[in-house]
Amino acid sequence: MQFKTLLAAAVLTLSGGAVCAQGVLVHNARGLTLDERGRVIRFDAMQVGADGRVLAIGKLSELPAGDMQRIDAGGRVLMPGITDAHGHVLSLGAARRSLQLRDTVDLGAALAAIQAHAEARPQAAWITGGGWNQAAWKLGRFPTAAELDTAESQRPVWLTRVDGHAGWANSRALQLAGITRDTPDPTGGRIERDASGEATGVLVDAAMGLVERQVPAEDPAELAAQLDTAERELLSLGITSAHDAGISAAADQLLRQRAAAGQLKMRIYGMARGSDEAFMARLRAAGPLLDLGNGHYALRAVKLFADGALGSRGAALLAPYADAPQTRGLLFRSDAELLAQMRAAAKAGFQVNVHAIGDAANRQALAGYEALAKEMGARSTALRHRIEHAQVIALADIPRFAKDQVIASIQPTHATSDMNMAEDRVGPQRIQGAYAWQRLLKSGAALACGSDFPVEEPSPLAGLYAAITREDAAGKPVGGWYRQQALNPVQALDCFTRGAAFAAHAEKDLGVLTPGHRADFILVDRDPLTSSPAALLKARVLQTWVGGKLVYTAKD
């Protein structure tokens, strides 16, 4: 029987994602998993119990017989589902449902796309979207409100930068936000200005809130549609679990409803948006949500911000930017203020995950974790605190991750996206501690890999490729950008599976396919450990299973 016929049979047998009561036996597979110690295990058959957990793996002839639904994998690779340790689920759905400028080659193309999008939506009160990148446009500066006015001037326009740490407004949006030459920069933010002091239209980090407060909130139906859109895409890419780095109160309400009703197909590990103090007060009073919907939703972490992003020069550096000596970027809060936020979350039992891009921000976050450990002892370190991104780190600070038991939550595709400007920003000395994955590993630090979707595309196979090669999709630069910091294939797979599970306190349930773990697995058309790195970019996910349930099948 052809494999596509077998896939169709599996869909009919397990329609709607329901696993049959007696469990499933998947055979004729090229099975691949890491074990609990990170060692590679190969097998050709896997038994899954009616509870959605792995019963046994090995040779078909050696597995105990049982009354199970048999699924022939057709010789395809069976491997653990991917966990993306840092993404933004509803933001991905929103991005897919709004104007996106990621692929525009220059400012002119972007303005044409904005105009066409606006003309197609005459009833929209605001024109919103994002994905712009002045570095990719080779603009040499930020775009301006006056330029955006040429595409749409009557209605407000608000477009976020690709990294989410800057926004581009037209004149109407600036007017509605009340931004004038006299508006001060908020703490942790910057209003870009021209030589005469007038706002030019770009707002960085905390200054973005001046406009965002004016943008109408999404209604519940739109949030639900965003979740549906994102979930479909992520499952099609083999992502069975995602750590959402910034759950809002509205998103939390939606996810709790879906999980309680058994309507979430993938697993979401939530980091509450720490900037929403009213939301945080409710969460601190209630405590972490450890598990809802049989492992489909948890909210047991808090996301805080130490700084902005490198591309918009909002990342906080210990010394001035190499290409902009007048600035060191932006620390969002004083040491005492950040520590107070960290302490409040940790004492309520939440894992504390601090966004830190620049070396000053990483140092500030590490100091905060050290202070928590002194105050709370093992109660703090047991929460498995994380630094999200950990991009530019002073070499002297790298050993502190292992010493303080802080997880480095990294995104391999950030290195290949940023390599066109990162060394310009920090210079040849500081780049030695940037995207320094092998230095972190060799120091004893734990790593968890993600993509930061929709800042980057969510494909985990592209993430594995970037981690292994440190080259872009065209194979540039040949040999890889600072290749000595690349991960080997096993390390990369470990980072997206076992390491990501550990970062969510889920290593007993997720990340590997050994007995007792949840049967979250994918069938793919090539082996990520033996294929050439370039072949990973062409790999296809054929099926995705979550908890022994078939939730995605590729179309021909």
Coordinates of C-alpha atoms in Angstrom, one line a residue:
M1 CA 0.0 0.0 0.0
Q2 CA 1.3 3.5 -0.8
F3 CA 2.2 5.7 2.1
K4 CA -0.4 8.4 1.2
T5 CA -3.1 5.7 1.3
L6 CA -1.9 4.6 4.7
L7 CA -2.1 8.2 5.8
A8 CA -5.7 8.4 4.6
A9 CA -6.5 5.2 6.4
A10 CA -5.1 6.6 9.6
V11 CA -7.1 9.8 9.2
L12 CA -10.3 7.7 8.7
T13 CA -9.5 5.5 11.6
L14 CA -8.6 8.3 13.9
S15 CA -10.9 11.0 12.5
G16 CA -11.2 14.1 14.6
G17 CA -8.0 13.3 16.4
A18 CA -9.6 10.7 18.5
V19 CA -7.3 7.8 19.6
C20 CA -9.0 4.4 19.6
A21 CA -9.8 3.0 23.1
Q22 CA -7.3 0.2 22.9
G23 CA -4.3 2.4 21.9
V24 CA -2.1 2.6 18.8
L25 CA 0.8 0.6 17.5
V26 CA 2.9 2.5 14.9
H27 CA 5.3 0.2 13.0
N28 CA 7.5 0.1 9.9
A29 CA 9.0 3.4 11.1
R30 CA 12.5 4.7 11.3
G31 CA 12.1 5.7 14.9
L32 CA 14.4 8.2 16.5
T33 CA 14.4 9.7 20.0
L34 CA 16.9 10.9 22.6
D35 CA 16.6 9.2 26.0
E36 CA 16.5 11.0 29.3
R37 CA 20.3 11.4 29.2
G38 CA 20.4 12.8 25.7
R39 CA 21.6 9.6 24.0
V40 CA 20.2 8.6 20.6
I41 CA 17.9 5.6 20.5
R42 CA 16.7 4.0 17.2
F43 CA 13.5 1.8 16.9
D44 CA 11.0 0.6 14.3
A45 CA 7.8 0.3 16.3
M46 CA 6.1 2.2 19.2
Q47 CA 3.1 1.3 21.3
V48 CA 0.9 4.0 22.7
G49 CA -1.6 3.4 25.4
A50 CA -5.2 4.6 25.5
D51 CA -4.0 7.3 27.9
G52 CA -1.8 8.8 25.2
R53 CA 1.5 7.8 26.7
V54 CA 4.3 5.7 25.2
L55 CA 4.1 2.1 26.4
A56 CA 7.1 0.7 24.6
I57 CA 9.5 1.2 21.7
G58 CA 11.8 -1.2 19.9
K59 CA 11.6 -3.9 17.3
L60 CA 8.0 -4.9 16.3
S61 CA 8.8 -8.6 17.0
E62 CA 10.0 -7.8 20.5
L63 CA 7.0 -5.6 21.6
P64 CA 4.2 -7.3 23.6
A65 CA 1.2 -8.2 21.6
G66 CA -2.0 -6.3 22.4
D67 CA -5.3 -5.2 21.0
M68 CA -4.2 -2.0 19.3
Q69 CA -5.0 -0.1 16.2
R70 CA -2.0 -0.6 13.8
I71 CA -0.6 2.2 11.8
D72 CA 2.0 1.5 9.2
A73 CA 4.5 4.4 9.0
G74 CA 5.6 3.4 5.5
G75 CA 9.3 3.6 6.5
R76 CA 9.1 7.3 7.4
V77 CA 11.1 8.9 10.3
L78 CA 9.2 8.9 13.6
M79 CA 10.6 11.4 16.1
P80 CA 9.5 13.5 19.0
G81 CA 7.3 16.4 18.4
I82 CA 9.1 19.7 18.4
T83 CA 8.8 22.1 21.3
D84 CA 9.3 25.8 20.4
A85 CA 10.6 27.3 23.7
H86 CA 9.9 30.9 22.7
G87 CA 7.1 32.1 20.5
H88 CA 4.0 34.2 20.4
V89 CA 1.0 32.0 19.5
L90 CA -1.8 34.6 19.0
S91 CA 0.7 37.1 17.6
L92 CA 1.5 34.5 14.9
G93 CA -2.2 34.2 14.1
A94 CA -2.6 38.0 14.1
A95 CA 0.4 38.3 11.7
R96 CA -1.1 35.8 9.3
R97 CA -4.3 37.8 9.3
S98 CA -2.9 41.3 8.9
L99 CA -0.5 43.3 6.7
Q100 CA 3.1 41.9 6.8
L101 CA 6.1 43.6 5.3
R102 CA 8.7 40.9 6.0
D103 CA 9.3 40.1 2.3
T104 CA 9.4 43.7 1.0
V105 CA 12.7 44.4 -0.6
D106 CA 12.8 48.2 0.0
L107 CA 10.9 51.1 1.3
G108 CA 9.1 51.7 -2.0
A109 CA 7.8 48.2 -2.1
A110 CA 6.7 48.4 1.5
L111 CA 4.7 51.6 0.8
A112 CA 3.1 50.1 -2.2
A113 CA 2.0 47.1 -0.1
I114 CA 0.6 49.3 2.6
Q115 CA -1.4 51.4 0.2
A116 CA -2.8 48.3 -1.5
H117 CA -3.7 46.8 1.9
A118 CA -5.4 50.0 3.0
E119 CA -7.4 50.4 -0.2
A120 CA -8.7 46.8 0.1
R121 CA -10.0 47.6 3.6
P122 CA -12.1 50.9 3.3
Q123 CA -14.1 50.1 6.4
A124 CA -11.0 49.6 8.7
A125 CA -10.6 52.3 11.4
W126 CA -6.9 51.6 11.7
I127 CA -4.4 50.0 9.4
T128 CA -2.2 47.7 11.3
G129 CA 0.5 45.1 10.6
G130 CA 4.2 44.7 10.9
G131 CA 7.4 42.9 9.8
W132 CA 9.3 45.9 8.5
N133 CA 13.0 46.0 8.8
Q134 CA 15.0 49.1 7.8
A135 CA 18.2 47.0 7.8
A136 CA 16.8 44.6 5.2
W137 CA 15.7 47.6 3.1
K138 CA 19.3 49.0 3.3
L139 CA 17.8 52.2 4.3
G140 CA 20.5 53.3 6.7
R141 CA 17.9 55.0 8.9
F142 CA 14.4 54.5 10.3
P143 CA 11.4 55.2 8.0
T144 CA 9.3 58.3 8.7
A145 CA 5.7 59.2 9.3
A146 CA 5.8 61.5 6.3
E147 CA 6.8 58.6 4.1
L148 CA 4.0 56.5 5.6
D149 CA 1.5 59.3 4.9
T150 CA 2.1 58.8 1.1
A151 CA 0.5 55.3 1.5
E152 CA -2.3 56.3 3.9
S153 CA -2.9 59.7 5.5
Q154 CA -6.6 59.8 6.4
R155 CA -6.7 56.9 8.8
P156 CA -4.1 56.0 11.5
V157 CA -1.5 53.5 10.6
W158 CA 0.6 51.5 13.1
L159 CA 3.2 48.9 11.9
T160 CA 5.5 47.1 14.3
R161 CA 9.1 46.3 13.4
V162 CA 10.1 42.7 12.7
D163 CA 11.5 42.3 16.2
G164 CA 8.4 43.8 17.9
H165 CA 10.5 46.4 19.6
A166 CA 9.7 49.4 17.5
G167 CA 6.7 50.8 15.7
W168 CA 6.2 53.0 12.7
A169 CA 3.2 55.5 12.8
N170 CA 1.8 57.8 10.3
S171 CA 1.0 61.4 11.2
R172 CA -2.6 60.6 12.0
A173 CA -1.6 58.0 14.5
L174 CA 0.9 60.4 16.1
Q175 CA -1.8 63.0 16.3
L176 CA -4.2 60.6 18.0
A177 CA -1.5 59.6 20.5
G178 CA -0.9 63.2 21.3
I179 CA 2.8 63.0 20.4
T180 CA 4.5 66.3 19.8
R181 CA 8.0 67.7 20.0
D182 CA 7.3 68.3 23.8
T183 CA 6.3 64.7 24.6
P184 CA 9.1 63.2 26.8
D185 CA 10.6 59.8 26.2
P186 CA 9.0 57.4 28.6
T187 CA 11.3 55.3 30.8
G188 CA 12.6 52.4 28.8
G189 CA 11.5 53.9 25.5
R190 CA 12.6 56.4 22.9
I191 CA 10.7 58.7 20.4
E192 CA 12.8 59.0 17.3
R193 CA 13.2 62.7 16.4
D194 CA 14.7 64.8 13.6
A195 CA 17.3 67.5 14.1
S196 CA 14.7 70.0 15.1
G197 CA 13.3 67.7 17.8
E198 CA 10.1 66.7 16.0
A199 CA 8.9 63.1 16.2
T200 CA 9.7 61.3 13.0
G201 CA 7.2 58.5 13.3
V202 CA 9.2 55.6 14.9
L203 CA 8.7 54.7 18.5
V204 CA 11.1 52.3 20.3
D205 CA 10.2 49.9 23.1
A206 CA 8.2 51.5 25.9
A207 CA 7.4 54.5 23.7
M208 CA 5.3 52.2 21.5
G209 CA 2.6 52.2 24.2
L210 CA 1.8 55.8 23.4
V211 CA 0.2 54.7 20.1
E212 CA -0.7 51.1 21.1
R213 CA -3.1 52.5 23.8
Q214 CA -5.1 54.1 20.9
V215 CA -5.4 51.0 18.8
P216 CA -8.8 49.3 19.3
A217 CA -8.5 46.0 21.2
E218 CA -9.2 42.8 19.3
D219 CA -12.7 41.3 20.0
P220 CA -12.9 37.7 21.4
A221 CA -13.9 36.3 18.0
E222 CA -10.8 37.7 16.4
L223 CA -8.6 36.3 19.2
A224 CA -10.2 32.9 18.7
A225 CA -9.6 33.1 14.9
Q226 CA -5.9 34.1 15.6
L227 CA -5.5 31.0 17.8
D228 CA -7.0 28.7 15.3
T229 CA -4.8 30.1 12.5
A230 CA -1.6 29.8 14.6
E231 CA -2.5 26.3 15.8
R232 CA -3.0 25.0 12.3
E233 CA 0.3 26.3 11.1
L234 CA 2.3 25.2 14.1
L235 CA 1.0 21.6 14.0
S236 CA 1.7 21.5 10.3
L237 CA 5.3 22.3 11.0
G238 CA 5.6 19.5 13.6
I239 CA 5.4 21.8 16.6
T240 CA 3.4 20.0 19.3
S241 CA 4.2 22.4 22.1
A242 CA 5.0 26.1 22.3
H243 CA 6.1 28.3 25.1
D244 CA 4.2 31.5 24.6
A245 CA 6.4 34.4 25.7
G246 CA 3.8 37.0 26.8
I247 CA 0.3 35.7 27.5
S248 CA -2.2 38.6 28.0
A249 CA -5.2 38.4 30.3
A250 CA -7.5 38.0 27.2
A251 CA -5.3 35.2 25.8
D252 CA -5.2 33.4 29.1
Q253 CA -9.0 33.5 29.4
L254 CA -9.3 32.0 25.8
L255 CA -6.7 29.3 26.4
R256 CA -8.2 28.3 29.7
Q257 CA -11.6 28.0 28.0
R258 CA -10.2 25.9 25.1
A259 CA -8.1 23.7 27.4
A260 CA -11.0 23.0 29.8
A261 CA -13.2 22.0 26.9
G262 CA -10.6 19.7 25.4
Q263 CA -10.4 22.0 22.3
L264 CA -6.6 22.7 22.3
K265 CA -4.8 20.4 19.9
M266 CA -1.3 21.5 20.8
R267 CA 0.3 22.2 24.1
I268 CA 0.9 25.8 25.3
Y269 CA 3.2 26.7 28.2
G270 CA 2.4 30.2 29.1
M271 CA 4.5 33.1 30.4
A272 CA 2.2 35.8 31.7
R273 CA 2.8 39.3 30.5
G274 CA 4.5 40.9 33.5
S275 CA 3.8 44.5 32.3
D276 CA 0.1 44.1 33.0
E277 CA 0.0 44.7 36.8
A278 CA -3.7 44.1 37.2
F279 CA -3.3 40.7 35.5
M280 CA -0.2 39.9 37.5
A281 CA -2.0 40.8 40.8
R282 CA -4.7 38.3 40.0
L283 CA -2.2 35.6 39.1
R284 CA 0.0 36.1 42.2
A285 CA -3.1 35.7 44.3
A286 CA -4.2 32.5 42.5
G287 CA -0.8 31.0 42.0
P288 CA 0.6 29.2 38.9
L289 CA -1.7 27.1 36.7
L290 CA 0.3 23.8 36.5
D291 CA -1.9 21.8 34.2
L292 CA -5.2 22.2 32.4
G293 CA -6.7 20.0 29.8
N294 CA -4.5 16.9 30.3
G295 CA -1.2 18.8 29.8
H296 CA -2.5 21.2 27.1
Y297 CA -2.2 24.5 29.0
A298 CA -0.1 25.7 31.8
L299 CA 0.6 29.3 33.1
R300 CA 3.4 29.0 35.5
A301 CA 5.9 31.6 34.2
V302 CA 6.1 35.3 34.0
K303 CA 7.8 37.2 31.2
L304 CA 9.6 40.4 32.2
F305 CA 11.7 42.8 30.0
A306 CA 15.2 44.1 30.8
D307 CA 15.8 45.8 27.4
G308 CA 14.8 46.0 23.8
A309 CA 16.3 44.6 20.6
L310 CA 19.6 44.9 18.8
G311 CA 18.2 45.9 15.4
S312 CA 16.5 49.0 16.7
R313 CA 19.4 49.7 19.1
G314 CA 17.2 49.2 22.1
A315 CA 19.3 46.4 23.5
A316 CA 21.1 47.6 26.6
L317 CA 24.9 47.4 26.2
L318 CA 27.7 47.9 28.7
A319 CA 29.5 50.1 26.3
P320 CA 28.2 52.3 23.5
Y321 CA 27.1 50.8 20.2
A322 CA 29.9 50.5 17.8
D323 CA 27.9 52.0 15.0
A324 CA 26.1 54.6 17.2
P325 CA 28.5 55.8 19.9
Q326 CA 25.9 58.2 21.3
T327 CA 23.8 55.4 22.7
R328 CA 24.1 52.3 24.8
G329 CA 20.5 51.3 24.3
L330 CA 17.8 51.1 26.9
L331 CA 17.5 49.3 30.2
F332 CA 13.8 49.3 30.9
R333 CA 14.1 49.4 34.7
S334 CA 16.6 50.1 37.4
D335 CA 18.2 47.1 39.0
A336 CA 16.0 47.6 42.1
E337 CA 12.8 47.9 40.0
L338 CA 13.5 44.7 37.9
L339 CA 14.5 42.8 41.1
A340 CA 11.2 43.8 42.7
Q341 CA 9.2 42.4 39.8
M342 CA 11.3 39.2 39.8
R343 CA 10.9 38.8 43.5
A344 CA 7.1 39.3 43.4
A345 CA 6.7 36.6 40.7
A346 CA 9.1 34.1 42.2
K347 CA 7.6 34.4 45.7
A348 CA 4.2 33.6 44.2
G349 CA 5.7 30.4 42.7
F350 CA 6.2 31.5 39.1
Q351 CA 9.2 30.8 37.0
V352 CA 10.8 34.2 36.0
N353 CA 11.8 34.6 32.4
V354 CA 13.6 37.8 31.6
H355 CA 14.0 39.1 28.1
A356 CA 17.6 40.2 27.8
I357 CA 19.4 40.9 24.5
G358 CA 22.3 43.2 25.3
D359 CA 25.2 42.4 27.7
A360 CA 24.1 45.0 30.2
A361 CA 20.6 43.5 30.3
N362 CA 21.9 40.0 30.7
R363 CA 24.2 41.1 33.5
Q364 CA 21.2 42.9 35.2
A365 CA 19.0 39.8 34.9
L366 CA 21.8 37.4 36.2
A367 CA 22.3 39.7 39.2
G368 CA 18.6 39.6 39.9
Y369 CA 18.6 35.8 39.9
E370 CA 21.6 35.7 42.2
A371 CA 19.8 38.0 44.6
L372 CA 16.7 35.8 44.5
A373 CA 18.8 32.7 45.3
K374 CA 20.3 34.5 48.3
E375 CA 16.8 35.5 49.5
M376 CA 14.9 32.3 48.7
G377 CA 17.5 29.6 48.4
A378 CA 16.4 26.4 46.6
R379 CA 12.8 27.7 46.4
S380 CA 14.1 30.1 43.7
T381 CA 16.4 27.9 41.7
A382 CA 13.8 25.1 41.7
L383 CA 11.6 27.4 39.6
R384 CA 14.2 27.0 36.7
H385 CA 14.4 30.7 35.8
R386 CA 15.3 31.6 32.3
I387 CA 16.8 34.4 30.3
E388 CA 15.0 34.8 27.0
H389 CA 17.3 35.3 24.0
A390 CA 20.6 35.6 25.9
Q391 CA 22.0 37.1 22.7
V392 CA 25.0 39.4 23.6
I393 CA 26.7 38.3 26.8
A394 CA 30.0 39.6 28.3
L395 CA 32.4 36.7 28.2
A396 CA 32.9 36.9 32.0
D397 CA 29.2 36.5 32.5
I398 CA 28.7 33.3 30.5
P399 CA 29.7 31.0 33.4
R400 CA 27.1 32.6 35.6
F401 CA 24.3 30.8 33.7
A402 CA 25.4 27.4 35.0
K403 CA 26.5 28.7 38.4
D404 CA 23.1 30.4 39.0
Q405 CA 21.1 27.5 37.3
V406 CA 19.6 29.9 34.8
I407 CA 18.4 28.4 31.5
A408 CA 19.5 30.2 28.3
S409 CA 16.4 30.3 26.0
I410 CA 17.9 30.8 22.6
Q411 CA 16.6 31.2 19.0
P412 CA 19.0 29.9 16.4
T413 CA 17.4 31.7 13.5
H414 CA 18.1 35.0 15.2
A415 CA 21.8 34.5 14.6
T416 CA 21.3 34.0 10.9
S417 CA 18.9 36.9 10.6
D418 CA 21.0 39.3 12.7
M419 CA 24.4 38.4 11.2
N420 CA 24.0 41.2 8.6
M421 CA 24.1 43.8 11.4
A422 CA 25.1 42.3 14.7
E423 CA 28.8 42.9 14.5
D424 CA 28.2 46.4 13.2
R425 CA 26.2 47.0 16.4
V426 CA 28.7 45.5 18.9
G427 CA 32.1 45.4 17.2
P428 CA 34.6 42.5 16.9
Q429 CA 35.3 42.0 20.6
R430 CA 31.8 41.8 22.0
I431 CA 30.6 39.6 19.2
Q432 CA 32.6 36.8 20.8
G433 CA 30.0 36.6 23.5
A434 CA 27.1 36.9 21.1
Y435 CA 24.9 33.9 20.0
A436 CA 27.6 32.0 21.8
W437 CA 25.8 28.6 22.1
Q438 CA 28.9 26.4 22.5
R439 CA 30.4 28.7 25.1
L440 CA 27.2 28.4 27.1
L441 CA 27.1 24.6 26.7
K442 CA 30.7 24.1 27.6
S443 CA 30.2 26.3 30.7
G444 CA 27.5 23.8 31.8
A445 CA 24.5 26.0 31.0
A446 CA 21.2 24.4 30.0
L447 CA 19.8 25.5 26.6
A448 CA 16.2 25.6 25.3
C449 CA 15.6 26.4 21.6
G450 CA 12.8 28.2 20.0
S451 CA 12.2 30.6 17.1
D452 CA 10.5 33.7 18.5
F453 CA 7.8 33.4 15.9
P454 CA 6.4 35.6 14.3
V455 CA 9.6 37.7 14.6
E456 CA 11.1 34.7 12.8
E457 CA 9.4 32.1 10.8
P458 CA 8.3 29.2 13.1
S459 CA 9.7 26.3 11.0
P460 CA 11.7 24.1 13.5
L461 CA 13.5 22.4 10.6
A462 CA 14.8 25.8 9.6
G463 CA 15.8 26.3 13.3
L464 CA 17.7 23.1 13.3
Y465 CA 19.4 24.1 10.1
A466 CA 20.4 27.5 11.5
A467 CA 21.6 25.9 14.7
I468 CA 23.8 23.4 12.9
T469 CA 25.2 25.6 10.0
R470 CA 24.9 29.3 11.1
E471 CA 24.2 29.9 7.4
D472 CA 21.2 31.5 5.8
A473 CA 18.9 29.6 3.4
A474 CA 21.2 30.4 0.5
G475 CA 24.2 28.8 2.3
K476 CA 25.8 32.1 3.2
P477 CA 28.3 32.8 4.5
V478 CA 30.0 29.6 3.3
G479 CA 31.2 27.7 6.4
G480 CA 28.9 29.5 8.7
W481 CA 29.0 32.8 10.7
Y482 CA 31.2 32.2 13.7
R483 CA 30.7 28.5 13.0
Q484 CA 32.6 27.4 16.1
Q485 CA 29.5 28.4 18.1
A486 CA 27.2 26.1 16.0
L487 CA 25.5 23.1 17.6
N488 CA 26.0 19.6 16.3
P489 CA 22.9 17.8 15.1
V490 CA 22.3 15.9 18.3
Q491 CA 22.7 19.0 20.4
A492 CA 20.3 20.9 18.1
L493 CA 17.7 18.2 18.3
D494 CA 18.1 18.0 22.1
C495 CA 17.7 21.8 22.4
F496 CA 14.3 21.7 20.5
T497 CA 13.0 18.6 22.4
R498 CA 14.5 17.5 25.7
G499 CA 16.0 20.9 26.6
A500 CA 12.8 22.8 25.8
A501 CA 10.8 20.3 27.9
F502 CA 13.1 20.8 30.8
A503 CA 12.7 24.6 30.5
A504 CA 8.9 24.0 31.1
H505 CA 9.2 21.6 34.0
A506 CA 7.9 19.0 31.5
E507 CA 10.8 16.6 31.1
K508 CA 8.8 13.7 32.7
D509 CA 6.1 14.2 30.1
L510 CA 7.6 15.7 26.9
G511 CA 10.7 15.8 24.8
V512 CA 11.5 12.1 24.4
L513 CA 9.6 9.0 23.3
T514 CA 10.6 6.6 26.0
P515 CA 8.0 4.7 28.0
G516 CA 5.8 6.9 30.3
H517 CA 6.2 10.0 28.2
R518 CA 3.3 11.6 26.3
A519 CA 3.1 10.3 22.7
D520 CA 3.7 13.6 21.0
F521 CA 5.5 12.7 17.8
I522 CA 5.8 13.5 14.1
L523 CA 6.4 11.6 10.9
V524 CA 8.9 13.3 8.6
D525 CA 10.4 12.4 5.3
R526 CA 14.0 12.6 6.3
D527 CA 16.2 12.0 9.3
P528 CA 17.5 15.3 11.0
L529 CA 20.6 13.5 12.4
T530 CA 21.8 11.9 9.1
S531 CA 20.5 14.2 6.4
S532 CA 22.7 17.0 5.1
P533 CA 21.8 20.3 6.7
A534 CA 20.6 21.7 3.4
A535 CA 18.2 18.8 3.1
L536 CA 16.5 19.9 6.3
L537 CA 15.2 23.0 4.6
K538 CA 13.3 20.7 2.2
A539 CA 12.0 18.3 4.8
R540 CA 8.2 17.7 5.1
V541 CA 6.2 16.9 8.1
L542 CA 3.7 14.3 7.1
Q543 CA 1.8 13.7 10.3
T544 CA 1.7 15.3 13.7
W545 CA 0.4 13.4 16.8
V546 CA -0.3 14.9 20.2
G547 CA -1.0 12.6 23.2
G548 CA -1.5 9.6 20.8
K549 CA -4.0 11.6 18.7
L550 CA -3.6 12.4 15.1
V551 CA -4.0 16.2 14.7
Y552 CA -2.4 16.9 11.3
T553 CA -1.9 15.1 8.0
A554 CA -0.1 16.7 5.1
K555 CA -1.9 17.0 1.8
D556 CA -0.4 15.7 -1.4

